[in-house]
PDB file of C-alpha atoms in Angstrom:
ATOM      1  CA  MET A   1     206.826  90.115 242.782  1.00  0.00           C
ATOM      2  CA  GLU A   2     205.754  93.625 243.737  1.00  0.00           C
ATOM      3  CA  GLU A   3     207.961  95.201 246.392  1.00  0.00           C
ATOM      4  CA  PRO A   4     206.258  96.689 249.495  1.00  0.00           C
ATOM      5  CA  SER A   5     205.874 100.415 249.392  1.00  0.00           C
ATOM      6  CA  PHE A   6     207.553 101.792 252.504  1.00  0.00           C
ATOM      7  CA  GLU A   7     206.821 105.316 251.369  1.00  0.00           C
ATOM      8  CA  LYS A   8     203.090 104.645 251.438  1.00  0.00           C
ATOM      9  CA  HIS A   9     203.152 103.352 255.010  1.00  0.00           C
ATOM     10  CA  SER A  10     205.294 106.213 256.191  1.00  0.00           C
ATOM     11  CA  LEU A  11     202.897 108.736 254.665  1.00  0.00           C
ATOM     12  CA  GLU A  12     199.904 107.089 256.336  1.00  0.00           C
ATOM     13  CA  LYS A  13     201.542 107.424 259.752  1.00  0.00           C
ATOM     14  CA  ARG A  14     202.703 110.962 259.181  1.00  0.00           C
ATOM     15  CA  PRO A  15     200.204 113.586 260.496  1.00  0.00           C
ATOM     16  CA  GLN A  16     198.679 115.864 257.891  1.00  0.00           C
ATOM     17  CA  GLN A  17     200.340 119.231 257.537  1.00  0.00           C
ATOM     18  CA  GLY A  18     198.346 122.105 258.963  1.00  0.00           C
ATOM     19  CA  ALA A  19     195.835 119.898 260.854  1.00  0.00           C
ATOM     20  CA  PRO A  20     194.996 121.498 264.233  1.00  0.00           C
ATOM     21  CA  ALA A  21     195.958 119.505 267.303  1.00  0.00           C
ATOM     22  CA  PRO A  22     192.987 118.353 269.391  1.00  0.00           C
ATOM     23  CA  ALA A  23     192.303 120.671 272.335  1.00  0.00           C
ATOM     24  CA  PRO A  24     192.916 119.066 275.717  1.00  0.00           C
ATOM     25  CA  ALA A  25     189.804 118.356 277.757  1.00  0.00           C
ATOM     26  CA  PRO A  26     189.310 120.782 280.646  1.00  0.00           C
ATOM     27  CA  ALA A  27     190.421 119.303 283.926  1.00  0.00           C
ATOM     28  CA  PRO A  28     187.534 118.872 286.365  1.00  0.00           C
ATOM     29  CA  ALA A  29     187.725 120.533 289.749  1.00  0.00           C
ATOM     30  CA  PRO A  30     189.388 118.225 292.287  1.00  0.00           C
ATOM     31  CA  PRO A  31     186.600 116.469 294.212  1.00  0.00           C
ATOM     32  CA  ALA A  32     188.548 116.849 297.459  1.00  0.00           C
ATOM     33  CA  LEU A  33     188.823 120.644 297.062  1.00  0.00           C
ATOM     34  CA  ARG A  34     187.248 122.340 300.057  1.00  0.00           C
ATOM     35  CA  ALA A  35     183.971 124.135 299.300  1.00  0.00           C
ATOM     36  CA  SER A  36     183.596 127.816 300.137  1.00  0.00           C
ATOM     37  CA  ASP A  37     180.481 129.589 301.375  1.00  0.00           C
ATOM     38  CA  ALA A  38     180.110 131.076 297.894  1.00  0.00           C
ATOM     39  CA  ASP A  39     180.179 127.536 296.409  1.00  0.00           C
ATOM     40  CA  ARG A  40     177.425 126.403 298.780  1.00  0.00           C
ATOM     41  CA  ASP A  41     175.321 129.452 297.964  1.00  0.00           C
ATOM     42  CA  ARG A  42     175.741 128.805 294.228  1.00  0.00           C
ATOM     43  CA  PHE A  43     174.501 125.225 294.581  1.00  0.00           C
ATOM     44  CA  ALA A  44     171.655 126.401 296.800  1.00  0.00           C
ATOM     45  CA  ASP A  45     170.586 128.788 294.018  1.00  0.00           C
ATOM     46  CA  ILE A  46     170.561 125.896 291.531  1.00  0.00           C
ATOM     47  CA  LEU A  47     168.286 123.877 293.809  1.00  0.00           C
ATOM     48  CA  ARG A  48     166.005 126.834 294.436  1.00  0.00           C
ATOM     49  CA  ASN A  49     165.563 127.490 290.708  1.00  0.00           C
ATOM     50  CA  ALA A  50     165.018 123.783 290.047  1.00  0.00           C
ATOM     51  CA  MET A  51     162.175 123.742 292.566  1.00  0.00           C
ATOM     52  CA  ALA A  52     160.670 126.912 291.060  1.00  0.00           C
ATOM     53  CA  GLU A  53     160.728 125.219 287.624  1.00  0.00           C
ATOM     54  CA  GLY A  54     159.102 122.059 288.994  1.00  0.00           C
ATOM     55  CA  ARG A  55     162.145 119.841 288.449  1.00  0.00           C
ATOM     56  CA  ILE A  56     162.303 118.810 292.116  1.00  0.00           C
ATOM     57  CA  THR A  57     159.655 118.791 294.833  1.00  0.00           C
ATOM     58  CA  ALA A  58     159.669 120.876 297.987  1.00  0.00           C
ATOM     59  CA  GLU A  59     160.567 117.750 299.970  1.00  0.00           C
ATOM     60  CA  GLU A  60     163.526 117.003 297.700  1.00  0.00           C
ATOM     61  CA  HIS A  61     164.647 120.615 297.911  1.00  0.00           C
ATOM     62  CA  SER A  62     164.472 120.571 301.707  1.00  0.00           C
ATOM     63  CA  GLU A  63     166.536 117.386 301.887  1.00  0.00           C
ATOM     64  CA  ARG A  64     169.166 118.540 299.401  1.00  0.00           C
ATOM     65  CA  ILE A  65     169.567 122.052 300.795  1.00  0.00           C
ATOM     66  CA  GLY A  66     170.487 120.573 304.146  1.00  0.00           C
ATOM     67  CA  GLU A  67     173.146 118.452 302.472  1.00  0.00           C
ATOM     68  CA  VAL A  68     174.475 121.513 300.613  1.00  0.00           C
ATOM     69  CA  TYR A  69     175.207 123.420 303.791  1.00  0.00           C
ATOM     70  CA  ARG A  70     176.699 120.351 305.463  1.00  0.00           C
ATOM     71  CA  ALA A  71     179.030 119.643 302.529  1.00  0.00           C
ATOM     72  CA  LYS A  72     182.754 120.125 303.130  1.00  0.00           C
ATOM     73  CA  THR A  73     184.104 119.537 299.604  1.00  0.00           C
ATOM     74  CA  LEU A  74     183.086 120.163 295.980  1.00  0.00           C
ATOM     75  CA  GLY A  75     182.906 116.402 295.525  1.00  0.00           C
ATOM     76  CA  GLU A  76     180.065 116.303 298.055  1.00  0.00           C
ATOM     77  CA  LEU A  77     178.221 119.164 296.354  1.00  0.00           C
ATOM     78  CA  GLU A  78     178.273 117.915 292.744  1.00  0.00           C
ATOM     79  CA  PRO A  79     176.029 114.823 293.244  1.00  0.00           C
ATOM     80  CA  LEU A  80     173.299 117.046 294.709  1.00  0.00           C
ATOM     81  CA  VAL A  81     172.745 118.728 291.314  1.00  0.00           C
ATOM     82  CA  SER A  82     173.970 115.988 288.952  1.00  0.00           C
ATOM     83  CA  ASP A  83     170.409 115.342 287.686  1.00  0.00           C
ATOM     84  CA  LEU A  84     169.714 119.029 287.006  1.00  0.00           C
ATOM     85  CA  PRO A  85     170.491 121.020 283.817  1.00  0.00           C
ATOM     86  CA  GLU A  86     174.197 121.566 283.233  1.00  0.00           C
ATOM     87  CA  ALA A  87     173.596 125.153 282.128  1.00  0.00           C
ATOM     88  CA  GLY A  88     172.447 126.133 285.578  1.00  0.00           C
ATOM     89  CA  ARG A  89     175.788 125.059 287.017  1.00  0.00           C
ATOM     90  CA  ALA A  90     177.960 127.214 284.764  1.00  0.00           C
ATOM     91  CA  GLU A  91     177.190 130.523 286.422  1.00  0.00           C
ATOM     92  CA  PRO A  92     175.050 131.795 289.280  1.00  0.00           C
ATOM     93  CA  ALA A  93     171.406 132.047 288.348  1.00  0.00           C
ATOM     94  CA  ALA A  94     169.791 135.455 288.014  1.00  0.00           C
ATOM     95  CA  PRO A  95     167.763 136.580 291.029  1.00  0.00           C
ATOM     96  CA  ALA A  96     164.245 135.189 290.797  1.00  0.00           C
ATOM     97  CA  ARG A  97     162.775 136.576 294.011  1.00  0.00           C
ATOM     98  CA  PRO A  98     162.313 140.085 295.404  1.00  0.00           C
ATOM     99  CA  TYR A  99     164.328 139.190 298.487  1.00  0.00           C
ATOM    100  CA  GLU A 100     167.635 139.176 296.582  1.00  0.00           C
ATOM    101  CA  ALA A 101     169.638 142.185 297.748  1.00  0.00           C
ATOM    102  CA  PRO A 102     170.762 144.144 294.637  1.00  0.00           C
ATOM    103  CA  ALA A 103     173.381 146.229 296.421  1.00  0.00           C
ATOM    104  CA  ARG A 104     175.725 143.440 297.417  1.00  0.00           C
ATOM    105  CA  SER A 105     176.911 139.951 296.517  1.00  0.00           C
ATOM    106  CA  LEU A 106     174.934 137.452 298.567  1.00  0.00           C
ATOM    107  CA  GLY A 107     177.530 134.750 298.072  1.00  0.00           C
ATOM    108  CA  ALA A 108     180.109 136.900 299.830  1.00  0.00           C
ATOM    109  CA  ALA A 109     177.821 137.891 302.701  1.00  0.00           C
ATOM    110  CA  PRO A 110     179.164 136.487 305.960  1.00  0.00           C
ATOM    111  CA  ALA A 111     177.128 134.073 308.023  1.00  0.00           C
ATOM    112  CA  GLU A 112     175.843 135.246 311.373  1.00  0.00           C
ATOM    113  CA  ASN A 113     177.051 133.167 314.316  1.00  0.00           C
ATOM    114  CA  LEU A 114     175.179 132.836 317.607  1.00  0.00           C
ATOM    115  CA  VAL A 115     177.065 130.972 320.333  1.00  0.00           C
ATOM    116  CA  ALA A 116     175.894 130.132 323.851  1.00  0.00           C
ATOM    117  CA  VAL A 117     178.318 128.184 326.062  1.00  0.00           C
ATOM    118  CA  PHE A 118     177.162 127.989 329.664  1.00  0.00           C
ATOM    119  CA  GLY A 119     175.128 131.094 328.885  1.00  0.00           C
ATOM    120  CA  GLY A 120     172.565 132.516 326.513  1.00  0.00           C
ATOM    121  CA  ALA A 121     172.235 134.380 323.216  1.00  0.00           C
ATOM    122  CA  THR A 122     169.230 136.158 321.728  1.00  0.00           C
ATOM    123  CA  ARG A 123     168.406 137.599 318.313  1.00  0.00           C
ATOM    124  CA  LYS A 124     165.023 139.300 318.029  1.00  0.00           C
ATOM    125  CA  GLY A 125     163.290 142.552 317.201  1.00  0.00           C
ATOM    126  CA  ARG A 126     163.832 144.470 313.954  1.00  0.00           C
ATOM    127  CA  TRP A 127     166.954 142.987 312.351  1.00  0.00           C
ATOM    128  CA  ARG A 128     168.163 141.979 308.903  1.00  0.00           C
ATOM    129  CA  VAL A 129     168.389 138.227 308.509  1.00  0.00           C
ATOM    130  CA  SER A 130     171.604 136.861 307.007  1.00  0.00           C
ATOM    131  CA  ARG A 131     171.396 134.242 304.316  1.00  0.00           C
ATOM    132  CA  ARG A 132     173.036 131.798 306.747  1.00  0.00           C
ATOM    133  CA  THR A 133     172.833 131.712 310.534  1.00  0.00           C
ATOM    134  CA  ASN A 134     174.858 129.269 312.622  1.00  0.00           C
ATOM    135  CA  ALA A 135     173.515 128.690 316.141  1.00  0.00           C
ATOM    136  CA  PHE A 136     175.584 126.653 318.620  1.00  0.00           C
ATOM    137  CA  ALA A 137     174.383 125.994 322.169  1.00  0.00           C
ATOM    138  CA  LEU A 138     176.532 124.028 324.637  1.00  0.00           C
ATOM    139  CA  PHE A 139     175.073 123.901 328.136  1.00  0.00           C
ATOM    140  CA  GLY A 140     173.303 127.126 327.170  1.00  0.00           C
ATOM    141  CA  GLY A 141     170.306 128.518 325.350  1.00  0.00           C
ATOM    142  CA  ILE A 142     169.683 130.497 322.154  1.00  0.00           C
ATOM    143  CA  GLU A 143     166.519 132.332 321.112  1.00  0.00           C
ATOM    144  CA  ILE A 144     166.025 133.347 317.464  1.00  0.00           C
ATOM    145  CA  ASP A 145     162.871 135.366 316.777  1.00  0.00           C
ATOM    146  CA  LEU A 146     162.193 136.121 313.092  1.00  0.00           C
ATOM    147  CA  THR A 147     158.698 137.535 313.561  1.00  0.00           C
ATOM    148  CA  GLU A 148     159.843 141.175 313.200  1.00  0.00           C
ATOM    149  CA  ALA A 149     162.941 140.534 311.108  1.00  0.00           C
ATOM    150  CA  VAL A 150     163.617 141.937 307.622  1.00  0.00           C
ATOM    151  CA  PHE A 151     164.064 139.225 304.981  1.00  0.00           C
ATOM    152  CA  GLU A 152     166.349 140.341 302.137  1.00  0.00           C
ATOM    153  CA  GLN A 153     166.630 136.848 300.609  1.00  0.00           C
ATOM    154  CA  GLN A 154     163.909 134.492 299.503  1.00  0.00           C
ATOM    155  CA  GLU A 155     165.569 131.612 301.349  1.00  0.00           C
ATOM    156  CA  ILE A 156     167.604 131.547 304.531  1.00  0.00           C
ATOM    157  CA  VAL A 157     169.281 128.605 306.247  1.00  0.00           C
ATOM    158  CA  ILE A 158     169.669 128.182 309.997  1.00  0.00           C
ATOM    159  CA  ASN A 159     172.198 125.561 311.064  1.00  0.00           C
ATOM    160  CA  ALA A 160     171.308 124.713 314.673  1.00  0.00           C
ATOM    161  CA  THR A 161     173.489 122.589 316.948  1.00  0.00           C
ATOM    162  CA  ALA A 162     172.384 121.955 320.510  1.00  0.00           C
ATOM    163  CA  ILE A 163     174.555 119.870 322.853  1.00  0.00           C
ATOM    164  CA  PHE A 164     173.203 119.668 326.393  1.00  0.00           C
ATOM    165  CA  GLY A 165     171.488 122.945 325.527  1.00  0.00           C
ATOM    166  CA  GLY A 166     168.470 124.377 323.765  1.00  0.00           C
ATOM    167  CA  ILE A 167     167.677 126.497 320.702  1.00  0.00           C
ATOM    168  CA  GLU A 168     164.269 128.097 320.194  1.00  0.00           C
ATOM    169  CA  ILE A 169     163.272 129.525 316.811  1.00  0.00           C
ATOM    170  CA  ARG A 170     160.080 131.444 316.041  1.00  0.00           C
ATOM    171  CA  VAL A 171     158.953 132.498 312.550  1.00  0.00           C
ATOM    172  CA  PRO A 172     155.966 134.471 311.176  1.00  0.00           C
ATOM    173  CA  GLU A 173     152.868 132.452 310.382  1.00  0.00           C
ATOM    174  CA  ASN A 174     152.938 133.235 306.660  1.00  0.00           C
ATOM    175  CA  VAL A 175     156.449 131.967 305.798  1.00  0.00           C
ATOM    176  CA  THR A 176     157.566 128.466 304.805  1.00  0.00           C
ATOM    177  CA  LEU A 177     159.397 126.471 307.479  1.00  0.00           C
ATOM    178  CA  ARG A 178     161.301 123.285 306.558  1.00  0.00           C
ATOM    179  CA  SER A 179     163.689 121.007 308.394  1.00  0.00           C
ATOM    180  CA  THR A 180     166.340 118.343 307.780  1.00  0.00           C
ATOM    181  CA  GLY A 181     167.638 118.304 311.370  1.00  0.00           C
ATOM    182  CA  THR A 182     168.207 115.241 313.531  1.00  0.00           C
ATOM    183  CA  GLY A 183     167.797 114.516 317.227  1.00  0.00           C
ATOM    184  CA  ILE A 184     170.379 112.185 318.827  1.00  0.00           C
ATOM    185  CA  PHE A 185     169.349 111.412 322.388  1.00  0.00           C
ATOM    186  CA  GLY A 186     167.574 114.748 322.116  1.00  0.00           C
ATOM    187  CA  GLY A 187     164.752 116.485 320.313  1.00  0.00           C
ATOM    188  CA  PHE A 188     164.750 118.290 316.973  1.00  0.00           C
ATOM    189  CA  ASP A 189     161.139 119.428 316.894  1.00  0.00           C
ATOM    190  CA  VAL A 190     160.102 121.563 313.927  1.00  0.00           C
ATOM    191  CA  LYS A 191     156.523 122.305 312.946  1.00  0.00           C
ATOM    192  CA  THR A 192     157.011 122.436 309.187  1.00  0.00           C
ATOM    193  CA  VAL A 193     154.767 124.784 307.208  1.00  0.00           C
ATOM    194  CA  GLU A 194     154.364 125.440 303.473  1.00  0.00           C
ATOM    195  CA  ALA A 195     153.172 128.997 302.870  1.00  0.00           C
ATOM    196  CA  PRO A 196     150.413 129.341 300.243  1.00  0.00           C
ATOM    197  CA  ASP A 197     152.153 132.372 298.698  1.00  0.00           C
ATOM    198  CA  PRO A 198     155.029 131.256 296.412  1.00  0.00           C
ATOM    199  CA  ASP A 199     156.851 134.545 297.121  1.00  0.00           C
ATOM    200  CA  ALA A 200     156.938 133.930 300.856  1.00  0.00           C
ATOM    201  CA  PRO A 201     160.360 133.575 302.497  1.00  0.00           C
ATOM    202  CA  VAL A 202     161.626 130.044 303.122  1.00  0.00           C
ATOM    203  CA  VAL A 203     163.367 129.195 306.399  1.00  0.00           C
ATOM    204  CA  SER A 204     165.319 125.929 306.099  1.00  0.00           C
ATOM    205  CA  LEU A 205     166.481 124.475 309.385  1.00  0.00           C
ATOM    206  CA  THR A 206     169.303 121.954 309.554  1.00  0.00           C
ATOM    207  CA  GLY A 207     171.640 120.603 312.231  1.00  0.00           C
ATOM    208  CA  PHE A 208     171.320 118.232 315.187  1.00  0.00           C
ATOM    209  CA  ALA A 209     170.581 118.028 318.894  1.00  0.00           C
ATOM    210  CA  VAL A 210     172.585 115.781 321.236  1.00  0.00           C
ATOM    211  CA  PHE A 211     171.170 115.488 324.747  1.00  0.00           C
ATOM    212  CA  GLY A 212     169.552 118.829 324.000  1.00  0.00           C
ATOM    213  CA  GLY A 213     166.701 120.305 322.050  1.00  0.00           C
ATOM    214  CA  VAL A 214     165.867 122.427 319.015  1.00  0.00           C
ATOM    215  CA  ASP A 215     162.327 123.773 318.801  1.00  0.00           C
ATOM    216  CA  ALA A 216     161.028 125.737 315.803  1.00  0.00           C
ATOM    217  CA  LYS A 217     157.495 126.765 314.909  1.00  0.00           C
ATOM    218  CA  PRO A 218     155.381 129.711 313.708  1.00  0.00           C
ATOM    219  CA  LYS A 219     154.456 132.302 316.302  1.00  0.00           C
ATOM    220  CA  ARG A 220     150.724 132.725 316.553  1.00  0.00           C
ATOM    221  CA  GLY A 221     149.416 136.090 315.430  1.00  0.00           C
ATOM    222  CA  LYS A 222     152.733 137.206 313.903  1.00  0.00           C
ATOM    223  CA  ARG A 223     152.783 137.710 310.140  1.00  0.00           C
ATOM    224  CA  LEU A 224     154.925 139.527 307.588  1.00  0.00           C
ATOM    225  CA  LYS A 225     152.868 142.497 306.445  1.00  0.00           C
ATOM    226  CA  ASN A 226     154.300 142.698 302.933  1.00  0.00           C
ATOM    227  CA  LEU A 227     155.776 139.518 301.482  1.00  0.00           C
ATOM    228  CA  ARG A 228     157.091 141.397 298.433  1.00  0.00           C
ATOM    229  CA  THR A 229     159.360 143.583 300.564  1.00  0.00           C
ATOM    230  CA  GLY A 230     160.147 141.073 303.299  1.00  0.00           C
ATOM    231  CA  GLY A 231     158.801 143.359 306.000  1.00  0.00           C
TER     232      GLY A 231
END
């Protein structure tokens, strides 16, 4: 009877000399990790480029961009671009519009905050619009007039919150105005407009009104003179 070959079995189990060890898979970012403003801007750029390429519609973009700026964690941001090309997520996309400011990092630009508590706040005239504007009115009123503003980005987001207060927003007639806001025992009235020029600035309005009101619409007779320079 032939004796079992223990040497053969031991050689089969022994790893081959010189074989490289498999590289460990990169650990994904923790879903509960808090998202930064730069993270939100990066995902907003992905959505903007996806719309420009025809991968998502303007309505889908408007809905998702509101979710981007409401997201608190990376886990909330990832599903918003999970059906878009992976390559676009690896690094920020190159500027595709003339409103991108070349002299500074837009992701690091601070948001502008307008607060009215038992009072009022106004932003109008010739001013440079931030990529993000947070407006909060509590028993007060806020007026945001973009008709003479300088747009340095192709898309800006205004997060409006009105609680027992009011926020009024006016934009030029020849820009795009979109909204994902909600009225809760209040009004979130936005006259949405899609500009015929694809290079026109896009104003995306998000937020909510509770026992208050948010009103946004184009201002008659006010237009940006040169869409390519945002002025």
